[in-house]
Short mmCIF file of C-alpha atoms in Angstrom, two decimals:
data_model
loop_
_atom_site.label_atom_id
_atom_site.label_comp_id
_atom_site.label_asym_id
_atom_site.label_seq_id
_atom_site.Cartn_x
_atom_site.Cartn_y
_atom_site.Cartn_z
CA MET S 1 -52.08 -68.57 38.88
CA SER S 2 -53.50 -71.74 40.34
CA ALA S 3 -51.27 -73.72 42.70
CA ASP S 4 -52.19 -76.89 40.80
CA LEU S 5 -50.10 -76.42 37.65
CA SER S 6 -51.15 -79.77 36.22
CA LYS S 7 -54.87 -79.04 36.46
CA THR S 8 -54.38 -75.54 35.05
CA ALA S 9 -52.29 -76.97 32.20
CA TYR S 10 -55.06 -79.38 31.25
CA ASP S 11 -57.70 -76.64 31.46
CA HIS S 12 -55.88 -73.94 29.51
CA LEU S 13 -52.61 -75.03 27.88
CA TRP S 14 -53.23 -76.74 24.54
CA MET S 15 -50.03 -78.75 24.23
CA HIS S 16 -48.49 -79.35 20.83
CA PHE S 17 -48.72 -82.75 19.10
CA THR S 18 -50.48 -84.01 22.24
CA ARG S 19 -53.51 -86.24 22.67
CA MET S 20 -55.10 -84.04 25.30
CA SER S 21 -57.50 -86.72 26.54
CA ASP S 22 -54.50 -88.59 27.96
CA TYR S 23 -54.28 -85.96 30.70
CA GLU S 24 -57.93 -85.74 31.68
CA ASN S 25 -57.27 -87.92 34.71
CA ALA S 26 -53.47 -87.95 34.77
CA PRO S 27 -50.93 -85.31 35.81
CA VAL S 28 -49.31 -83.20 33.10
CA PRO S 29 -45.50 -83.54 33.38
CA THR S 30 -44.28 -80.07 34.29
CA ILE S 31 -40.61 -79.08 33.97
CA VAL S 32 -39.51 -76.08 36.01
CA ARG S 33 -35.72 -75.93 35.78
CA GLY S 34 -32.71 -77.08 33.80
CA GLU S 35 -29.02 -77.35 34.62
CA GLY S 36 -26.39 -78.75 32.27
CA THR S 37 -27.68 -82.06 30.86
CA TYR S 38 -30.51 -82.40 33.39
CA ILE S 39 -34.04 -81.06 33.85
CA TYR S 40 -36.17 -80.95 37.01
CA ASP S 41 -39.92 -81.25 37.43
CA ASP S 42 -42.27 -79.40 39.78
CA ARG S 43 -41.73 -82.08 42.45
CA GLY S 44 -37.95 -81.67 42.35
CA LYS S 45 -37.23 -84.94 40.52
CA ARG S 46 -34.24 -84.91 38.16
CA TYR S 47 -34.22 -86.33 34.62
CA ILE S 48 -31.60 -86.67 31.90
CA ASP S 49 -32.53 -84.38 29.04
CA GLY S 50 -31.96 -87.01 26.39
CA LEU S 51 -33.51 -84.92 23.62
CA SER S 52 -32.03 -81.46 24.29
CA GLY S 53 -35.56 -80.23 24.87
CA LEU S 54 -36.55 -80.83 21.25
CA PHE S 55 -33.12 -81.11 19.56
CA VAL S 56 -32.58 -77.53 20.73
CA VAL S 57 -30.59 -77.00 23.96
CA ASN S 58 -27.25 -77.85 22.35
CA ALA S 59 -25.05 -75.86 24.75
CA GLY S 60 -26.92 -77.21 27.77
CA HIS S 61 -29.28 -75.75 30.35
CA GLY S 62 -28.50 -72.97 32.82
CA ARG S 63 -26.18 -70.84 30.66
CA HIS S 64 -26.53 -67.62 32.61
CA GLU S 65 -24.51 -65.58 30.10
CA LEU S 66 -27.17 -66.24 27.46
CA ALA S 67 -29.90 -64.98 29.78
CA GLN S 68 -27.79 -61.95 30.62
CA THR S 69 -27.19 -61.27 26.92
CA ALA S 70 -30.95 -61.27 26.31
CA TYR S 71 -31.51 -58.90 29.23
CA LYS S 72 -28.85 -56.47 28.05
CA GLN S 73 -30.09 -56.47 24.45
CA ALA S 74 -33.73 -55.96 25.49
CA GLN S 75 -32.68 -52.88 27.43
CA GLU S 76 -30.84 -51.46 24.42
CA LEU S 77 -33.19 -52.42 21.55
CA ALA S 78 -35.93 -54.88 22.38
CA PHE S 79 -37.49 -55.00 18.92
CA PHE S 80 -37.14 -53.68 15.43
CA PRO S 81 -38.10 -55.44 12.19
CA VAL S 82 -35.75 -56.20 9.32
CA TRP S 83 -38.34 -54.98 6.81
CA SER S 84 -36.28 -52.45 4.80
CA TYR S 85 -34.24 -51.68 7.94
CA ALA S 86 -31.31 -53.33 9.70
CA HIS S 87 -30.13 -53.48 13.28
CA PRO S 88 -26.60 -54.38 14.43
CA LYS S 89 -27.25 -57.83 15.88
CA ALA S 90 -29.08 -59.09 12.78
CA VAL S 91 -26.24 -57.81 10.59
CA GLU S 92 -23.57 -59.37 12.79
CA LEU S 93 -25.37 -62.72 13.01
CA ALA S 94 -25.99 -62.83 9.25
CA GLU S 95 -22.29 -62.24 8.65
CA ARG S 96 -21.34 -64.95 11.11
CA LEU S 97 -23.70 -67.53 9.65
CA ALA S 98 -22.39 -66.72 6.17
CA HIS S 99 -18.87 -67.27 7.48
CA TYR S 100 -19.78 -70.70 8.86
CA ALA S 101 -21.82 -71.80 5.83
CA PRO S 102 -20.06 -73.64 2.99
CA GLY S 103 -19.50 -72.44 -0.57
CA ASP S 104 -21.18 -69.18 -1.56
CA LEU S 105 -24.08 -69.40 0.91
CA ASN S 106 -23.74 -65.76 1.99
CA LYS S 107 -27.28 -64.37 2.17
CA VAL S 108 -29.32 -64.92 5.35
CA PHE S 109 -33.12 -64.56 5.52
CA PHE S 110 -34.22 -64.70 9.15
CA THR S 111 -37.36 -66.42 10.43
CA THR S 112 -38.55 -67.31 13.93
CA GLY S 113 -38.37 -71.09 13.56
CA GLY S 114 -37.62 -74.08 11.38
CA GLY S 115 -41.00 -74.57 9.71
CA GLU S 116 -40.93 -70.93 8.61
CA ALA S 117 -37.41 -71.43 7.23
CA VAL S 118 -38.62 -74.37 5.12
CA GLU S 119 -41.63 -72.35 3.96
CA THR S 120 -39.25 -69.54 3.00
CA ALA S 121 -37.01 -71.87 1.01
CA TRP S 122 -39.88 -73.26 -1.09
CA LYS S 123 -41.29 -69.83 -1.85
CA LEU S 124 -37.84 -68.54 -2.70
CA ALA S 125 -37.15 -71.49 -4.99
CA LYS S 126 -40.39 -70.89 -6.90
CA GLN S 127 -39.74 -67.19 -7.35
CA TYR S 128 -36.09 -67.75 -8.27
CA HIS S 129 -37.08 -69.97 -11.16
CA LYS S 130 -39.67 -67.44 -12.35
CA LEU S 131 -37.09 -64.65 -12.25
CA THR S 132 -34.69 -66.77 -14.30
CA GLY S 133 -37.28 -67.62 -16.94
CA ASN S 134 -38.39 -71.06 -15.73
CA HIS S 135 -42.02 -70.25 -14.99
CA THR S 136 -43.20 -73.85 -14.77
CA LYS S 137 -40.78 -74.97 -12.04
CA TYR S 138 -42.75 -75.16 -8.79
CA LYS S 139 -42.70 -78.79 -7.54
CA VAL S 140 -40.56 -80.09 -4.70
CA ILE S 141 -39.21 -83.55 -3.97
CA SER S 142 -38.61 -84.84 -0.45
CA ARG S 143 -38.33 -88.24 1.21
CA ALA S 144 -40.87 -90.64 2.61
CA VAL S 145 -41.42 -90.37 6.38
CA ALA S 146 -39.44 -87.08 6.53
CA TYR S 147 -40.70 -84.23 8.72
CA HIS S 148 -40.16 -80.67 7.48
CA GLY S 149 -42.60 -78.60 9.55
CA THR S 150 -46.22 -77.63 10.09
CA PRO S 151 -46.96 -74.54 7.90
CA GLN S 152 -49.04 -75.46 4.85
CA GLY S 153 -46.08 -75.57 2.48
CA ALA S 154 -43.68 -77.26 4.88
CA LEU S 155 -46.40 -79.76 5.79
CA SER S 156 -46.82 -80.58 2.11
CA ILE S 157 -43.09 -81.31 1.90
CA THR S 158 -43.38 -83.51 5.00
CA GLY S 159 -43.59 -87.21 4.15
CA LEU S 160 -45.82 -88.44 6.99
CA PRO S 161 -49.34 -89.04 5.63
CA ALA S 162 -50.99 -89.24 9.06
CA LEU S 163 -49.76 -85.74 9.95
CA LYS S 164 -51.13 -84.30 6.72
CA ALA S 165 -54.50 -86.00 6.38
CA PRO S 166 -56.46 -83.69 8.75
CA PHE S 167 -55.38 -80.59 6.81
CA GLU S 168 -55.71 -81.66 3.18
CA PRO S 169 -55.84 -80.41 0.53
CA LEU S 170 -52.39 -78.93 1.02
CA VAL S 171 -50.07 -77.00 -1.30
CA PRO S 172 -49.86 -78.85 -4.64
CA GLY S 173 -46.63 -80.08 -6.15
CA ALA S 174 -44.92 -81.99 -3.33
CA ARG S 175 -43.60 -85.41 -4.36
CA LYS S 176 -41.90 -88.17 -2.34
CA VAL S 177 -39.03 -90.57 -2.93
CA PRO S 178 -37.61 -93.40 -0.75
CA ASN S 179 -35.55 -92.47 2.30
CA THR S 180 -32.15 -93.85 3.32
CA ASN S 181 -33.23 -96.42 5.93
CA ILE S 182 -30.83 -99.18 4.91
CA TYR S 183 -32.13 -101.39 7.74
CA ARG S 184 -35.31 -101.77 5.71
CA ALA S 185 -33.81 -101.30 2.26
CA PRO S 186 -35.88 -102.88 -0.55
CA LEU S 187 -32.64 -103.37 -2.51
CA HIS S 188 -28.89 -103.42 -1.78
CA GLY S 189 -29.37 -103.78 1.98
CA ASP S 190 -25.95 -105.43 2.24
CA ASP S 191 -24.10 -102.81 0.15
CA PRO S 192 -24.28 -99.23 1.51
CA GLU S 193 -22.68 -97.65 -1.55
CA ALA S 194 -25.01 -99.40 -3.97
CA PHE S 195 -27.97 -98.55 -1.76
CA GLY S 196 -26.92 -94.89 -1.65
CA ARG S 197 -26.66 -94.76 -5.42
CA TRP S 198 -30.06 -96.43 -5.77
CA ALA S 199 -31.71 -94.05 -3.29
CA ALA S 200 -30.23 -90.98 -4.97
CA ASP S 201 -31.21 -92.22 -8.41
CA GLN S 202 -34.84 -92.40 -7.25
CA ILE S 203 -34.70 -88.59 -7.10
CA GLU S 204 -33.57 -88.44 -10.73
CA GLN S 205 -36.33 -90.82 -11.76
CA GLN S 206 -38.91 -88.68 -9.97
CA ILE S 207 -37.61 -85.53 -11.67
CA LEU S 208 -37.87 -87.21 -15.06
CA PHE S 209 -41.32 -88.60 -14.28
CA GLU S 210 -42.63 -85.17 -13.26
CA GLY S 211 -40.74 -83.38 -16.03
CA ALA S 212 -37.55 -81.52 -15.19
CA ASP S 213 -39.17 -78.27 -16.32
CA THR S 214 -41.65 -78.55 -13.42
CA VAL S 215 -39.33 -79.38 -10.48
CA ALA S 216 -37.98 -76.45 -8.46
CA ALA S 217 -36.17 -78.03 -5.52
CA VAL S 218 -35.23 -81.11 -3.51
CA PHE S 219 -35.48 -80.90 0.30
CA LEU S 220 -33.32 -83.33 2.32
CA GLU S 221 -32.08 -83.52 5.91
CA PRO S 222 -28.41 -84.55 6.34
CA VAL S 223 -29.65 -87.17 8.83
CA GLN S 224 -33.39 -87.72 8.51
CA ASN S 225 -35.18 -87.27 11.82
CA ALA S 226 -38.61 -88.91 11.47
CA GLY S 227 -38.45 -92.68 11.26
CA GLY S 228 -35.48 -92.70 13.59
CA CYS S 229 -32.26 -90.98 12.50
CA PHE S 230 -31.46 -92.25 8.99
CA PRO S 231 -27.87 -91.29 8.02
CA PRO S 232 -26.95 -90.99 4.35
CA PRO S 233 -25.15 -93.90 2.70
CA PRO S 234 -21.69 -93.23 1.24
CA GLY S 235 -21.83 -91.10 -1.91
CA TYR S 236 -25.53 -90.34 -1.57
CA PHE S 237 -25.33 -86.57 -1.34
CA GLN S 238 -22.63 -86.30 -3.99
CA ARG S 239 -24.94 -88.10 -6.43
CA VAL S 240 -27.92 -85.94 -5.38
CA ARG S 241 -25.88 -82.78 -5.97
CA GLU S 242 -24.95 -84.06 -9.43
CA ILE S 243 -28.60 -84.80 -10.25
CA CYS S 244 -29.78 -81.37 -9.10
CA ASP S 245 -27.11 -79.64 -11.18
CA THR S 246 -28.04 -81.67 -14.26
CA TYR S 247 -31.72 -80.69 -14.16
CA ASP S 248 -31.44 -77.14 -12.72
CA VAL S 249 -33.10 -78.17 -9.47
CA LEU S 250 -32.16 -76.45 -6.22
CA LEU S 251 -30.85 -78.57 -3.34
CA VAL S 252 -32.13 -77.48 0.07
CA SER S 253 -30.39 -78.93 3.12
CA ASP S 254 -32.97 -78.90 5.89
CA GLU S 255 -30.77 -78.57 8.96
CA VAL S 256 -33.30 -77.43 11.54
CA ILE S 257 -32.00 -80.30 13.70
CA CYS S 258 -28.63 -81.14 12.16
CA ALA S 259 -27.02 -77.68 12.25
CA PHE S 260 -25.08 -76.15 15.15
CA GLY S 261 -23.11 -79.11 16.35
CA ARG S 262 -25.71 -81.89 16.43
CA LEU S 263 -23.47 -83.90 14.07
CA GLY S 264 -20.19 -82.33 15.21
CA THR S 265 -20.01 -79.64 12.52
CA MET S 266 -21.63 -76.23 12.35
CA PHE S 267 -23.76 -77.46 9.43
CA GLY S 268 -24.58 -81.07 8.68
CA CYS S 269 -23.73 -80.75 5.00
CA GLU S 270 -20.09 -80.26 6.04
CA LYS S 271 -20.12 -83.66 7.73
CA PHE S 272 -21.14 -85.37 4.51
CA GLY S 273 -19.21 -83.24 2.01
CA TYR S 274 -21.84 -81.46 -0.08
CA VAL S 275 -22.72 -77.83 -0.74
CA PRO S 276 -26.47 -77.12 -1.06
CA ASP S 277 -28.11 -74.07 -2.62
CA MET S 278 -29.95 -73.27 0.61
CA ILE S 279 -29.73 -74.30 4.25
CA THR S 280 -32.73 -74.08 6.56
CA CYS S 281 -31.84 -73.92 10.25
CA ALA S 282 -33.21 -72.91 13.66
CA LYS S 283 -33.27 -74.84 17.00
CA GLY S 284 -29.63 -74.96 18.14
CA MET S 285 -28.74 -71.51 16.81
CA THR S 286 -29.55 -70.06 20.23
CA SER S 287 -29.57 -73.38 22.14
CA GLY S 288 -33.23 -72.55 22.74
CA TYR S 289 -32.65 -69.48 24.90
CA SER S 290 -34.63 -67.38 22.41
CA PRO S 291 -36.44 -68.38 19.20
CA ILE S 292 -34.89 -67.76 15.79
CA GLY S 293 -34.52 -69.50 12.43
CA ALA S 294 -32.95 -68.76 9.06
CA CYS S 295 -32.78 -69.70 5.42
CA ILE S 296 -29.20 -69.30 4.24
CA VAL S 297 -29.04 -68.77 0.48
CA SER S 298 -26.25 -68.98 -2.07
CA ASP S 299 -25.17 -65.85 -3.92
CA ARG S 300 -26.20 -67.47 -7.20
CA ILE S 301 -29.78 -68.00 -6.04
CA ALA S 302 -29.99 -64.57 -4.40
CA GLU S 303 -28.58 -62.68 -7.40
CA PRO S 304 -31.85 -62.18 -9.36
CA PHE S 305 -33.49 -60.71 -6.24
CA TYR S 306 -30.76 -58.08 -6.01
CA ARG S 307 -31.50 -56.74 -9.52
CA GLY S 308 -33.80 -53.92 -10.60
CA GLY S 309 -37.27 -53.89 -9.10
CA ASN S 310 -37.32 -57.54 -8.02
CA THR S 311 -38.49 -58.16 -4.43
CA PHE S 312 -38.98 -61.30 -2.37
CA LEU S 313 -42.46 -60.51 -1.03
CA HIS S 314 -42.12 -62.55 2.12
CA GLY S 315 -41.24 -61.92 5.75
CA TYR S 316 -42.01 -62.40 9.44
CA THR S 317 -42.60 -59.76 12.11
CA PHE S 318 -40.17 -61.37 14.53
CA GLY S 319 -37.59 -62.58 11.97
CA GLY S 320 -34.09 -61.51 13.01
CA HIS S 321 -35.38 -60.33 16.40
CA PRO S 322 -32.68 -58.24 18.15
CA VAL S 323 -32.80 -60.24 21.39
CA SER S 324 -32.73 -63.60 19.60
CA ALA S 325 -29.91 -62.47 17.31
CA ALA S 326 -27.85 -61.31 20.28
CA VAL S 327 -28.43 -64.60 22.09
CA ALA S 328 -27.46 -66.56 18.97
CA LEU S 329 -24.16 -64.69 18.75
CA ALA S 330 -23.41 -65.36 22.43
CA ASN S 331 -24.36 -69.03 21.95
CA LEU S 332 -22.00 -69.35 18.98
CA ASP S 333 -19.28 -67.75 21.13
CA ILE S 334 -19.75 -70.64 23.57
CA PHE S 335 -19.41 -73.12 20.70
CA ASP S 336 -16.12 -71.55 19.66
CA ARG S 337 -14.75 -71.04 23.16
CA GLU S 338 -15.59 -74.53 24.46
CA GLY S 339 -15.04 -76.45 21.21
CA LEU S 340 -18.47 -78.10 21.34
CA ASN S 341 -18.33 -79.30 17.73
CA GLN S 342 -14.99 -80.99 18.28
CA HIS S 343 -16.27 -82.51 21.52
CA VAL S 344 -19.07 -84.20 19.56
CA LEU S 345 -16.60 -85.49 16.97
CA ASP S 346 -14.32 -86.78 19.73
CA THR S 347 -17.06 -88.59 21.67
CA GLU S 348 -19.64 -89.66 19.06
CA ALA S 349 -18.03 -93.07 18.66
CA GLY S 350 -18.24 -93.61 22.40
CA PHE S 351 -21.91 -92.64 22.44
CA LEU S 352 -22.73 -94.96 19.55
CA GLY S 353 -20.68 -97.77 21.07
CA THR S 354 -22.55 -97.40 24.35
CA LEU S 355 -25.93 -97.57 22.62
CA ASP S 356 -24.73 -100.51 20.52
CA ARG S 357 -24.47 -102.54 23.71
CA LEU S 358 -28.27 -102.61 23.69
CA ARG S 359 -28.23 -104.80 20.57
CA ASP S 360 -28.08 -107.85 22.84
CA LEU S 361 -31.71 -107.17 23.82
CA PRO S 362 -34.30 -109.08 21.75
CA ILE S 363 -36.42 -105.96 21.24
CA VAL S 364 -33.59 -103.89 19.69
CA GLY S 365 -33.44 -104.28 15.91
CA ASP S 366 -31.20 -101.40 14.86
CA VAL S 367 -29.10 -98.58 16.29
CA ARG S 368 -28.31 -95.78 13.84
CA GLY S 369 -27.51 -92.11 13.50
CA ASN S 370 -24.56 -89.72 13.63
CA GLY S 371 -22.96 -87.27 16.01
CA PHE S 372 -25.20 -86.83 19.04
CA PHE S 373 -28.32 -87.92 17.13
CA TYR S 374 -29.35 -91.58 17.34
CA GLY S 375 -32.38 -93.77 16.91
CA ILE S 376 -33.01 -97.25 18.31
CA GLU S 377 -35.55 -99.20 16.26
CA LEU S 378 -37.65 -101.71 18.18
CA VAL S 379 -38.83 -104.99 16.66
CA LYS S 380 -40.78 -108.13 17.59
CA ASP S 381 -38.37 -110.44 15.81
CA LYS S 382 -34.72 -109.60 15.16
CA ALA S 383 -34.32 -112.30 12.53
CA THR S 384 -37.24 -111.20 10.36
CA LYS S 385 -37.27 -107.51 11.42
CA GLU S 386 -40.99 -107.86 12.12
CA THR S 387 -42.33 -104.59 13.50
CA PHE S 388 -45.12 -103.91 16.01
CA THR S 389 -48.78 -104.10 15.10
CA ASP S 390 -50.87 -100.97 15.63
CA GLU S 391 -52.27 -102.49 18.81
CA GLU S 392 -48.78 -103.29 20.13
CA THR S 393 -47.56 -99.80 19.29
CA GLU S 394 -50.42 -98.29 21.25
CA ARG S 395 -50.02 -100.66 24.19
CA VAL S 396 -46.23 -101.00 24.42
CA LEU S 397 -44.80 -97.81 22.90
CA TYR S 398 -47.36 -95.31 24.17
CA GLY S 399 -49.01 -97.23 26.97
CA PHE S 400 -45.78 -98.31 28.65
CA LEU S 401 -42.46 -97.24 27.12
CA SER S 402 -42.83 -93.44 26.97
CA LYS S 403 -43.99 -93.18 30.58
CA ALA S 404 -41.55 -95.80 31.89
CA LEU S 405 -38.53 -94.04 30.39
CA TYR S 406 -39.63 -90.78 31.96
CA ASP S 407 -40.42 -92.39 35.30
CA ASN S 408 -36.94 -93.93 35.30
CA GLY S 409 -35.34 -90.53 34.82
CA LEU S 410 -34.85 -90.23 31.06
CA TYR S 411 -36.63 -87.67 28.93
CA CYS S 412 -36.36 -88.73 25.29
CA ARG S 413 -38.70 -89.62 22.41
CA ALA S 414 -40.46 -92.92 21.88
CA ASP S 415 -42.29 -92.59 18.58
CA ASP S 416 -43.76 -94.56 15.69
CA ARG S 417 -43.49 -92.07 12.84
CA GLY S 418 -42.36 -94.82 10.52
CA ASP S 419 -41.40 -97.76 12.71
CA PRO S 420 -41.21 -97.83 16.54
CA VAL S 421 -38.08 -95.99 17.64
CA VAL S 422 -36.50 -94.40 20.68
CA GLN S 423 -34.62 -91.23 19.74
CA LEU S 424 -31.73 -89.68 21.63
CA ALA S 425 -30.15 -86.26 21.12
CA PRO S 426 -28.62 -85.05 24.39
CA PRO S 427 -26.90 -81.67 24.85
CA LEU S 428 -23.51 -81.39 23.18
CA ILE S 429 -21.79 -81.10 26.56
CA SER S 430 -22.68 -84.72 27.40
CA ASP S 431 -19.89 -87.15 28.36
CA GLN S 432 -19.33 -90.88 28.72
CA ALA S 433 -20.75 -90.94 32.23
CA LEU S 434 -24.05 -89.61 30.89
CA PHE S 435 -24.00 -92.07 27.97
CA ASP S 436 -23.61 -94.92 30.45
CA GLU S 437 -26.47 -93.56 32.55
CA ILE S 438 -28.70 -93.35 29.47
CA GLU S 439 -27.82 -96.92 28.46
CA GLY S 440 -28.60 -98.23 31.91
CA ILE S 441 -32.07 -96.69 31.95
CA LEU S 442 -32.80 -97.87 28.42
CA ARG S 443 -31.67 -101.40 29.25
CA THR S 444 -33.97 -101.60 32.26
CA VAL S 445 -37.02 -100.23 30.47
CA LEU S 446 -36.53 -102.04 27.14
CA THR S 447 -36.05 -105.35 28.97
CA GLU S 448 -39.43 -104.85 30.66
CA ALA S 449 -41.06 -103.66 27.42
CA TRP S 450 -40.14 -106.99 25.78
CA THR S 451 -42.22 -108.86 28.34
CA LYS S 452 -45.28 -106.81 27.35
CA LEU S 453 -45.27 -107.72 23.66
#
């Protein structure tokens, strides 16, 4: 391999969601090591991992026992599919996930990532309704600005038009409703409960508009990622559950980010007191030490597939991979042994309070989120909530802010999927000292960013 990793990366590594021309004459940031809440580049410089890789490394970097677990499992059984066969680690992990999941969500369909889990849930919802006599139910409802993945079906469910436009036409039947960004609420912005009821009722109106006999499922994240960490208003999910039950529509909780401690509970739906029909999850299940995902399904929805000659004609070669399943089990052991979920619950108020100190900056319009998952929305005018123009987004967010945060030692996300936001989701082992360090870097960089508007 070439000694110049940056040049080789530009020549051969097609990076994901990356404008490759940006690196034609600039070095590609190259991370070579991680330890705890920090990552290190190829020059030895240390950075706070303020995004847990990509909402993934929940237990932190450098967990040698997870690497050793993978090594041991690969020696014993490196691969076998779960196509009409089982292997011990897939069985054990399925049982454990069923134990953690609420209600009767006891059936686990393994994938290799989150987008595949979402794809699985839509296909399963369509076939479930066919098996139960509702042959016209195929549509799905999701929220504006929401991100649900890149496969053709998951991309259709995604509510970000710019991400979909290059690949259209996509899978038909995906409809959108308003999200729960109360900071920019069109109604009831001063009354969270009324706003939550309004936002949930938009789902009912969309079901009625489409025809209840055509709608198969509703896909919602407990805290919506894209747009900048929108938490649900009080009562929102209880009303959504009621609506779905009324019209025989399945409720899918997309927890690719929110599961496995990100909000302080094993699944985000627990935090907000609702029981979905399916949970899609991935990322933090192994803390990123090996890829795996899953769609966890209620007994009621699985029941028709366990009858007669019915088969769910769907699967992935690497779904339930023995090494990944073993690593997931060891990762969940760490969660239990170290009480990571409780640590998030105990310290989330401190994290939010630390970030709230940034509200004194003129560029900070809103700070929102839950658990260890927060977004800071940037504005030109706090009084009017005026957002950036396209030119300002390009110049300030991408041209300055992203690089400046990184150069100052903080890896996080500065994005404009929706409005300009900085997102933070550090490893679940983070403490107040790290929160203070994050706030200090943000304060320095955001203060300078204001001068560039």
